[in-house]
Amino acid sequence: MKLTVVGGGSTYTPELVDGFARLRDTFPLTELVLTDPATDRLDLIGALSRRIFTRQGHPGTITTTADLDAAVDGADAVLLQLRVGGQAARQQDETWPLDCGCVGQETTGAGGLAKALRTVPVVLDIAERVRRANPDAWIIDFTNPVGIVTRALLRAGHKALGLCNVAIGLQRKFAGLLGTDPADIHLDHVGLNHLTWETAVRRGGPGGEDVLPHLLSAHGDTIAADLRLPRALLDRLGVIPSYYLRYFYAHDEVVREQRTKPSRAAEVADMERRLLALYADPALAEKPALLSRRGGAYYSEAAVDLAAALLRGAGSPHQVVNTLNNGTLPFLPDDAVIEVQATVGPKGATPLPIPSVDPLLAGLMAHVTAYEDLALEAALHGTRDRVFRALLAHPLIAQYEYADRLTDDLVAHNREHLTWA
């Protein structure tokens, strides 16, 4: 099996490599190709990755190249983890929206739209090159905003699924609180990427006992603290939202915080400098502890599980993925991309049936889906008016004066990445 990582120079990559090394029985990888235009970082991370494989006794080979076409040639699967514009663009995404009193975040709101506009054309170009090299290859998208990017890939007819680490992180968290094996925990996970709720937490699979009420009763304070939301809110909702819902449920509080402390982008940029210094040590042959603070916890396990299911029909029988709605949630269009539990195999993903969804959740999903549709149109076809419409549709903006000003700011900060601007 050959797997190519586009964005292999990311500081995330040792996490991914460690997962392939530890879980080689689940996914017997023979060749891992890391590709990235940043050759200095690529060489550094490629060397560390080989040391990780050697230390853990993995027999596969790791190669690096800046030549994308060579990297994807013959690949059975291609994993996308790129960041167009780097951390500098993320820093902008997280700051200029604050001038309008809107949240500054890299995957939602105005910053999320900016990232989508930069990213979708690049990802579609990569996907076309993958299709020319190997039309049977699967594309696994970990590139944010995952929902919009995956929707672009699927609309263009690519064999693609989106992947996020939120669900696997919550599964591991709940298993720890319950003192059980994570494999015994099944989440009734519903929503869009970075807009999801756990409506049940089941022991033993999709039909198992729902222990969510017990989790909230016995561990509600801990869960609420992790989400940085009031315990009383979780009790009233009766479900567990992802931490990204804080941008919606406590928007103004988040904006006040963001205006008074360094951005997450600044924290990550500093962390990356420290990580790269660690990676340069030729004696290092494992992922350093600092990497756990970078984000993306359990990303490697989710990626290995998904690749194993798509290419070997192995791995977990049910996995949380981003895929086409196709009637799963009747209040959304069939071509919407939803994030739900699905049966995954070589033919792709089939979402599990979902009971009726509380209007409190369904309404926000429908609202954000409409925004994502407009965001994709702006990413594919450009124009200031399309950007304005997408911003006006977003529930975190939704005022014409803000949408107008943010449109100008978005274009000004991203002109080098927008061919139409």
Short mmCIF file of C-alpha atoms in Angstrom, two decimals:
data_model
loop_
_atom_site.label_atom_id
_atom_site.label_comp_id
_atom_site.label_asym_id
_atom_site.label_seq_id
_atom_site.Cartn_x
_atom_site.Cartn_y
_atom_site.Cartn_z
CA MET A 1 0.00 0.00 0.00
CA LYS A 2 1.28 3.44 -0.95
CA LEU A 3 -0.06 6.54 0.77
CA THR A 4 0.90 10.12 -0.06
CA VAL A 5 0.65 13.02 2.38
CA VAL A 6 0.24 16.41 0.70
CA GLY A 7 1.53 18.91 3.22
CA GLY A 8 4.07 16.42 4.51
CA GLY A 9 6.21 19.28 5.80
CA SER A 10 3.59 20.05 8.46
CA THR A 11 4.60 19.79 12.09
CA TYR A 12 1.58 17.44 12.39
CA THR A 13 3.31 14.81 10.27
CA PRO A 14 5.25 13.02 13.04
CA GLU A 15 1.91 12.39 14.76
CA LEU A 16 0.63 10.76 11.59
CA VAL A 17 3.83 8.77 11.06
CA ASP A 18 3.73 7.53 14.64
CA GLY A 19 0.18 6.28 14.03
CA PHE A 20 1.17 4.35 10.92
CA ALA A 21 4.12 2.85 12.81
CA ARG A 22 2.10 1.79 15.85
CA LEU A 23 -0.92 0.54 13.89
CA ARG A 24 0.90 -1.29 11.12
CA ASP A 25 -1.19 -4.44 11.68
CA THR A 26 -4.33 -2.42 10.95
CA PHE A 27 -2.82 -0.80 7.87
CA PRO A 28 0.32 -2.52 6.49
CA LEU A 29 1.81 0.46 4.70
CA THR A 30 4.68 -0.30 2.32
CA GLU A 31 5.48 3.23 1.16
CA LEU A 32 4.71 6.61 2.68
CA VAL A 33 5.44 9.64 0.51
CA LEU A 34 5.64 13.10 2.03
CA THR A 35 5.34 15.98 -0.40
CA ASP A 36 5.56 19.70 0.28
CA PRO A 37 6.93 22.76 -1.55
CA ALA A 38 8.76 23.81 1.65
CA THR A 39 11.76 21.58 1.03
CA ASP A 40 13.70 22.67 4.13
CA ARG A 41 10.89 21.56 6.44
CA LEU A 42 10.21 18.51 4.31
CA ASP A 43 13.79 17.26 4.63
CA LEU A 44 13.74 17.80 8.39
CA ILE A 45 10.43 16.03 8.97
CA GLY A 46 11.24 13.29 6.49
CA ALA A 47 14.39 12.42 8.43
CA LEU A 48 12.53 12.32 11.75
CA SER A 49 9.78 10.20 10.18
CA ARG A 50 12.32 7.62 9.02
CA ARG A 51 13.80 7.48 12.50
CA ILE A 52 10.32 6.88 13.96
CA PHE A 53 9.72 3.99 11.55
CA THR A 54 13.12 2.52 12.31
CA ARG A 55 12.71 2.78 16.06
CA GLN A 56 9.32 1.08 15.96
CA GLY A 57 10.46 -1.59 13.53
CA HIS A 58 8.18 -0.60 10.66
CA PRO A 59 9.43 -2.18 7.40
CA GLY A 60 7.90 0.45 5.12
CA THR A 61 9.85 3.13 3.29
CA ILE A 62 9.41 6.88 3.64
CA THR A 63 10.31 9.12 0.73
CA THR A 64 10.11 12.89 0.33
CA THR A 65 9.69 15.00 -2.76
CA ALA A 66 8.58 18.48 -3.74
CA ASP A 67 7.25 17.05 -7.03
CA LEU A 68 3.52 16.59 -6.44
CA ASP A 69 2.92 14.57 -9.61
CA ALA A 70 5.68 12.11 -8.73
CA ALA A 71 4.39 11.90 -5.16
CA VAL A 72 0.83 10.91 -6.09
CA ASP A 73 1.79 8.57 -8.94
CA GLY A 74 0.68 5.06 -7.98
CA ALA A 75 -0.74 6.15 -4.61
CA ASP A 76 -3.63 4.11 -3.26
CA ALA A 77 -4.72 7.05 -1.09
CA VAL A 78 -3.75 10.70 -0.80
CA LEU A 79 -4.15 12.54 2.48
CA LEU A 80 -4.47 16.33 2.32
CA GLN A 81 -3.23 18.37 5.29
CA LEU A 82 -2.15 21.63 3.67
CA ARG A 83 -2.43 25.24 4.82
CA VAL A 84 -2.45 27.76 1.97
CA GLY A 85 -0.70 30.90 3.17
CA GLY A 86 0.79 29.21 6.23
CA GLN A 87 0.52 30.47 9.78
CA ALA A 88 0.84 34.06 8.58
CA ALA A 89 -2.51 33.78 6.79
CA ARG A 90 -4.03 32.10 9.84
CA GLN A 91 -2.86 35.00 12.00
CA GLN A 92 -4.76 37.37 9.71
CA ASP A 93 -7.88 35.17 9.70
CA GLU A 94 -7.95 35.34 13.50
CA THR A 95 -7.44 39.10 13.85
CA TRP A 96 -9.09 41.34 11.23
CA PRO A 97 -12.67 40.07 11.89
CA LEU A 98 -12.33 41.35 15.46
CA ASP A 99 -12.43 44.92 14.15
CA CYS A 100 -16.13 44.36 13.44
CA GLY A 101 -16.77 42.62 16.74
CA CYS A 102 -16.93 39.26 14.96
CA VAL A 103 -15.10 36.15 16.10
CA GLY A 104 -11.66 35.61 14.58
CA GLN A 105 -11.26 31.91 13.81
CA GLU A 106 -9.63 29.92 11.02
CA THR A 107 -12.54 27.58 10.19
CA THR A 108 -15.71 29.57 10.84
CA GLY A 109 -16.93 33.12 10.41
CA ALA A 110 -15.08 35.54 8.15
CA GLY A 111 -11.70 33.92 8.81
CA GLY A 112 -13.08 30.54 7.87
CA LEU A 113 -14.42 31.94 4.61
CA ALA A 114 -11.03 33.46 3.82
CA LYS A 115 -9.39 30.09 4.37
CA ALA A 116 -11.95 28.39 2.12
CA LEU A 117 -11.35 30.90 -0.67
CA ARG A 118 -7.59 30.33 -0.51
CA THR A 119 -7.85 26.58 -0.18
CA VAL A 120 -10.57 25.20 -2.46
CA PRO A 121 -8.89 26.08 -5.81
CA VAL A 122 -5.57 24.63 -4.64
CA VAL A 123 -7.16 21.40 -3.39
CA LEU A 124 -9.15 20.95 -6.60
CA ASP A 125 -5.98 21.32 -8.66
CA ILE A 126 -4.26 18.69 -6.51
CA ALA A 127 -7.26 16.36 -6.82
CA GLU A 128 -7.27 16.63 -10.61
CA ARG A 129 -3.61 15.66 -10.67
CA VAL A 130 -4.36 12.70 -8.42
CA ARG A 131 -7.19 11.63 -10.74
CA ARG A 132 -4.92 11.81 -13.79
CA ALA A 133 -2.24 9.75 -12.04
CA ASN A 134 -4.56 7.19 -10.46
CA PRO A 135 -8.34 7.56 -10.86
CA ASP A 136 -8.95 4.82 -8.29
CA ALA A 137 -7.08 6.58 -5.48
CA TRP A 138 -9.02 7.76 -2.44
CA ILE A 139 -8.59 11.34 -1.24
CA ILE A 140 -8.81 11.82 2.53
CA ASP A 141 -9.23 15.49 3.39
CA PHE A 142 -7.99 16.78 6.74
CA THR A 143 -7.59 20.30 5.34
CA ASN A 144 -9.86 22.92 6.91
CA PRO A 145 -12.54 23.99 6.46
CA VAL A 146 -13.13 20.26 5.98
CA GLY A 147 -16.85 20.48 5.19
CA ILE A 148 -16.48 23.04 2.40
CA VAL A 149 -13.33 21.46 0.97
CA THR A 150 -14.88 17.97 0.96
CA ARG A 151 -18.02 19.35 -0.68
CA ALA A 152 -15.87 20.88 -3.42
CA LEU A 153 -14.10 17.55 -3.98
CA LEU A 154 -17.32 15.55 -4.13
CA ARG A 155 -19.05 18.06 -6.39
CA ALA A 156 -16.12 17.67 -8.81
CA GLY A 157 -16.60 13.89 -8.79
CA HIS A 158 -13.56 12.86 -6.76
CA LYS A 159 -13.39 9.78 -4.54
CA ALA A 160 -13.11 11.69 -1.31
CA LEU A 161 -14.09 11.73 2.34
CA GLY A 162 -13.42 14.37 4.97
CA LEU A 163 -11.81 13.61 8.31
CA CYS A 164 -11.86 15.50 11.62
CA ASN A 165 -10.43 14.55 15.00
CA VAL A 166 -13.24 16.03 17.16
CA ALA A 167 -15.27 12.82 17.36
CA ILE A 168 -12.36 10.52 18.16
CA GLY A 169 -11.17 12.98 20.81
CA LEU A 170 -14.57 12.94 22.49
CA GLN A 171 -14.77 9.16 22.23
CA ARG A 172 -11.44 8.86 24.04
CA LYS A 173 -12.48 11.46 26.60
CA PHE A 174 -15.76 9.72 27.41
CA ALA A 175 -14.12 6.30 27.58
CA GLY A 176 -11.66 7.66 30.13
CA LEU A 177 -14.42 9.14 32.25
CA LEU A 178 -16.35 5.86 32.12
CA GLY A 179 -13.29 3.69 32.70
CA THR A 180 -13.83 1.61 29.59
CA ASP A 181 -12.12 0.77 26.29
CA PRO A 182 -12.66 3.45 23.62
CA ALA A 183 -13.68 0.72 21.18
CA ASP A 184 -16.70 0.09 23.43
CA ILE A 185 -17.96 3.68 22.99
CA HIS A 186 -20.15 4.59 20.02
CA LEU A 187 -21.17 8.22 19.50
CA ASP A 188 -24.44 9.33 17.98
CA HIS A 189 -22.55 12.16 16.32
CA VAL A 190 -24.55 14.54 14.13
CA GLY A 191 -23.95 17.83 12.38
CA LEU A 192 -21.56 19.54 10.00
CA ASN A 193 -17.81 19.73 10.32
CA HIS A 194 -16.98 21.86 13.39
CA LEU A 195 -20.72 22.13 14.12
CA THR A 196 -21.57 18.83 15.78
CA TRP A 197 -23.36 17.42 18.79
CA GLU A 198 -23.28 14.06 20.58
CA THR A 199 -26.95 13.20 20.96
CA ALA A 200 -26.19 9.83 22.58
CA VAL A 201 -23.13 8.01 23.90
CA ARG A 202 -23.64 4.26 23.59
CA ARG A 203 -21.83 1.28 25.05
CA GLY A 204 -21.22 -1.56 22.65
CA GLY A 205 -22.22 -0.11 19.31
CA PRO A 206 -25.07 1.71 17.54
CA GLY A 207 -27.81 -0.14 19.44
CA GLY A 208 -26.13 -0.08 22.83
CA GLU A 209 -27.17 1.54 26.10
CA ASP A 210 -27.15 5.34 26.01
CA VAL A 211 -24.93 6.50 28.88
CA LEU A 212 -25.01 10.20 27.97
CA PRO A 213 -27.39 11.06 30.84
CA HIS A 214 -25.00 9.37 33.26
CA LEU A 215 -22.03 11.21 31.74
CA LEU A 216 -23.74 14.56 32.23
CA SER A 217 -24.87 13.69 35.73
CA ALA A 218 -21.56 12.27 36.99
CA HIS A 219 -19.04 14.20 34.89
CA GLY A 220 -20.90 17.26 33.62
CA ASP A 221 -18.56 19.71 35.37
CA THR A 222 -15.48 18.15 33.76
CA ILE A 223 -17.05 18.06 30.31
CA ALA A 224 -18.29 21.65 30.61
CA ALA A 225 -14.84 22.84 31.71
CA ASP A 226 -13.25 21.17 28.67
CA LEU A 227 -15.77 22.84 26.38
CA ARG A 228 -15.50 26.16 28.27
CA LEU A 229 -19.29 26.32 28.44
CA PRO A 230 -21.53 26.48 31.52
CA ARG A 231 -22.57 23.17 33.04
CA ALA A 232 -26.12 24.49 33.22
CA LEU A 233 -26.17 24.92 29.44
CA LEU A 234 -25.23 21.27 28.86
CA ASP A 235 -27.97 20.16 31.25
CA ARG A 236 -30.53 22.27 29.41
CA LEU A 237 -29.39 21.07 25.97
CA GLY A 238 -29.32 17.42 27.00
CA VAL A 239 -26.61 16.82 24.40
CA ILE A 240 -22.87 17.47 24.29
CA PRO A 241 -21.75 20.02 21.68
CA SER A 242 -18.28 20.12 20.19
CA TYR A 243 -16.03 22.87 21.52
CA TYR A 244 -16.50 24.75 18.23
CA LEU A 245 -20.08 25.49 19.29
CA ARG A 246 -18.64 27.93 21.83
CA TYR A 247 -18.11 30.36 18.93
CA PHE A 248 -21.91 30.33 18.48
CA TYR A 249 -23.21 29.86 22.04
CA ALA A 250 -20.77 32.34 23.64
CA HIS A 251 -19.76 34.50 20.67
CA ASP A 252 -19.40 37.85 22.42
CA GLU A 253 -17.52 36.31 25.33
CA VAL A 254 -15.07 34.72 22.87
CA VAL A 255 -14.56 38.04 21.05
CA ARG A 256 -13.75 39.78 24.34
CA GLU A 257 -11.18 37.10 25.12
CA GLN A 258 -9.63 37.25 21.66
CA ARG A 259 -9.18 41.00 21.92
CA THR A 260 -7.17 40.71 25.14
CA LYS A 261 -4.79 37.81 24.55
CA PRO A 262 -2.47 36.47 21.83
CA SER A 263 -4.16 34.66 18.97
CA ARG A 264 -4.12 30.90 18.70
CA ALA A 265 -2.16 31.40 15.46
CA ALA A 266 0.59 33.21 17.38
CA GLU A 267 0.69 30.40 19.96
CA VAL A 268 0.89 27.76 17.24
CA ALA A 269 3.59 29.64 15.32
CA ASP A 270 5.74 29.75 18.45
CA MET A 271 5.05 26.08 19.10
CA GLU A 272 6.02 25.21 15.53
CA ARG A 273 9.37 26.97 15.90
CA ARG A 274 10.06 24.94 19.02
CA LEU A 275 8.91 21.71 17.39
CA LEU A 276 11.11 22.23 14.35
CA ALA A 277 14.09 22.79 16.64
CA LEU A 278 13.31 19.49 18.35
CA TYR A 279 12.84 17.70 15.04
CA ALA A 280 16.32 18.81 13.96
CA ASP A 281 17.92 16.71 16.73
CA PRO A 282 19.25 13.56 14.99
CA ALA A 283 18.83 11.64 18.25
CA LEU A 284 15.06 12.24 18.33
CA ALA A 285 13.20 9.14 17.08
CA GLU A 286 9.70 9.66 18.50
CA LYS A 287 7.07 12.36 18.47
CA PRO A 288 7.87 14.84 21.27
CA ALA A 289 5.42 15.55 24.08
CA LEU A 290 5.11 19.16 22.89
CA LEU A 291 3.32 17.93 19.75
CA SER A 292 0.25 17.01 21.83
CA ARG A 293 -0.32 20.74 22.44
CA ARG A 294 -0.25 21.50 18.70
CA GLY A 295 -3.81 20.24 18.19
CA GLY A 296 -5.08 17.32 16.17
CA ALA A 297 -5.14 14.82 19.03
CA TYR A 298 -5.77 11.23 17.83
CA TYR A 299 -5.63 12.44 14.22
CA SER A 300 -3.23 9.62 13.34
CA GLU A 301 -5.49 6.91 14.73
CA ALA A 302 -8.51 8.27 12.86
CA ALA A 303 -6.50 8.54 9.63
CA VAL A 304 -5.12 5.00 9.88
CA ASP A 305 -8.57 3.61 10.68
CA LEU A 306 -10.13 5.39 7.71
CA ALA A 307 -7.38 4.39 5.27
CA ALA A 308 -7.62 0.77 6.42
CA ALA A 309 -11.39 0.75 5.86
CA LEU A 310 -11.22 2.36 2.42
CA LEU A 311 -8.32 0.29 1.09
CA ARG A 312 -8.62 -3.03 2.93
CA GLY A 313 -12.16 -3.22 4.27
CA ALA A 314 -10.56 -3.36 7.72
CA GLY A 315 -10.52 -1.06 10.74
CA SER A 316 -13.51 -0.03 12.84
CA PRO A 317 -16.91 -0.99 11.40
CA HIS A 318 -18.32 2.50 12.02
CA GLN A 319 -16.39 5.75 11.72
CA VAL A 320 -17.23 9.45 11.85
CA VAL A 321 -16.58 11.00 8.44
CA ASN A 322 -17.60 13.95 6.32
CA THR A 323 -19.65 12.71 3.38
CA LEU A 324 -22.70 13.50 1.26
CA ASN A 325 -26.01 13.84 3.06
CA ASN A 326 -28.07 11.97 0.44
CA GLY A 327 -31.24 12.10 2.53
CA THR A 328 -29.66 11.19 5.88
CA LEU A 329 -30.80 14.52 7.32
CA PRO A 330 -34.03 15.32 5.43
CA PHE A 331 -33.92 19.02 6.29
CA LEU A 332 -30.62 19.46 4.37
CA PRO A 333 -29.94 19.21 0.62
CA ASP A 334 -28.74 15.84 -0.64
CA ASP A 335 -25.43 17.37 -1.77
CA ALA A 336 -24.68 18.91 1.62
CA VAL A 337 -21.66 17.42 3.39
CA ILE A 338 -22.49 16.20 6.88
CA GLU A 339 -20.32 14.78 9.67
CA VAL A 340 -21.87 11.59 11.01
CA GLN A 341 -21.24 7.98 11.90
CA ALA A 342 -21.03 5.83 8.79
CA THR A 343 -20.23 2.33 7.67
CA VAL A 344 -16.99 2.74 5.72
CA GLY A 345 -15.48 0.31 3.22
CA PRO A 346 -13.81 0.16 -0.21
CA LYS A 347 -16.96 1.54 -1.85
CA GLY A 348 -17.01 4.59 0.43
CA ALA A 349 -19.20 5.71 3.33
CA THR A 350 -22.85 4.99 4.05
CA PRO A 351 -24.22 7.13 6.91
CA LEU A 352 -26.05 5.30 9.67
CA PRO A 353 -29.73 6.20 10.10
CA ILE A 354 -30.26 9.21 12.35
CA PRO A 355 -33.40 9.77 14.46
CA SER A 356 -35.25 13.06 14.20
CA VAL A 357 -33.04 16.00 15.13
CA ASP A 358 -34.03 18.66 17.67
CA PRO A 359 -35.01 21.87 15.80
CA LEU A 360 -32.49 23.74 17.98
CA LEU A 361 -29.74 21.75 16.28
CA ALA A 362 -31.37 21.33 12.88
CA GLY A 363 -31.98 25.06 12.47
CA LEU A 364 -28.34 25.98 13.00
CA MET A 365 -27.20 23.15 10.71
CA ALA A 366 -29.50 24.39 7.95
CA HIS A 367 -28.31 27.97 8.42
CA VAL A 368 -24.62 27.04 8.22
CA THR A 369 -25.25 24.68 5.29
CA ALA A 370 -26.71 27.60 3.34
CA TYR A 371 -23.61 29.65 4.17
CA GLU A 372 -21.34 26.78 3.06
CA ASP A 373 -23.16 26.59 -0.28
CA LEU A 374 -22.57 30.31 -0.84
CA ALA A 375 -18.98 30.01 0.41
CA LEU A 376 -18.26 27.28 -2.12
CA GLU A 377 -19.72 29.39 -4.93
CA ALA A 378 -17.42 32.24 -3.88
CA ALA A 379 -14.42 29.91 -3.74
CA LEU A 380 -15.14 28.47 -7.19
CA HIS A 381 -16.21 31.60 -9.04
CA GLY A 382 -14.95 34.61 -7.08
CA THR A 383 -16.43 38.15 -7.20
CA ARG A 384 -16.93 40.56 -4.37
CA ASP A 385 -20.71 40.07 -4.42
CA ARG A 386 -20.40 36.32 -3.84
CA VAL A 387 -18.09 36.92 -0.88
CA PHE A 388 -20.55 39.48 0.54
CA ARG A 389 -23.48 37.06 0.18
CA ALA A 390 -21.60 34.30 1.97
CA LEU A 391 -20.65 36.61 4.84
CA LEU A 392 -24.16 38.00 5.13
CA ALA A 393 -25.51 34.43 5.32
CA HIS A 394 -23.18 33.38 8.12
CA PRO A 395 -24.96 33.33 11.51
CA LEU A 396 -21.88 34.79 13.23
CA ILE A 397 -22.03 37.89 10.99
CA ALA A 398 -25.51 38.36 9.41
CA GLN A 399 -25.50 42.18 9.35
CA TYR A 400 -25.02 43.99 6.07
CA GLU A 401 -22.68 46.66 7.44
CA TYR A 402 -20.39 44.02 8.92
CA ALA A 403 -20.59 41.83 5.81
CA ASP A 404 -19.71 44.79 3.59
CA ARG A 405 -16.70 45.83 5.66
CA LEU A 406 -15.50 42.26 6.16
CA THR A 407 -15.68 41.64 2.41
CA ASP A 408 -13.25 44.50 1.82
CA ASP A 409 -10.99 43.28 4.62
CA LEU A 410 -11.02 39.70 3.38
CA VAL A 411 -10.06 40.70 -0.16
CA ALA A 412 -7.37 43.11 1.06
CA HIS A 413 -5.71 40.48 3.26
CA ASN A 414 -5.94 37.66 0.70
CA ARG A 415 -5.46 39.35 -2.66
CA GLU A 416 -2.32 37.35 -3.50
CA HIS A 417 -4.31 34.11 -3.18
CA LEU A 418 -7.43 35.25 -5.09
CA THR A 419 -6.92 35.21 -8.86
CA TRP A 420 -10.14 37.14 -9.44
CA ALA A 421 -9.16 39.97 -7.08
#
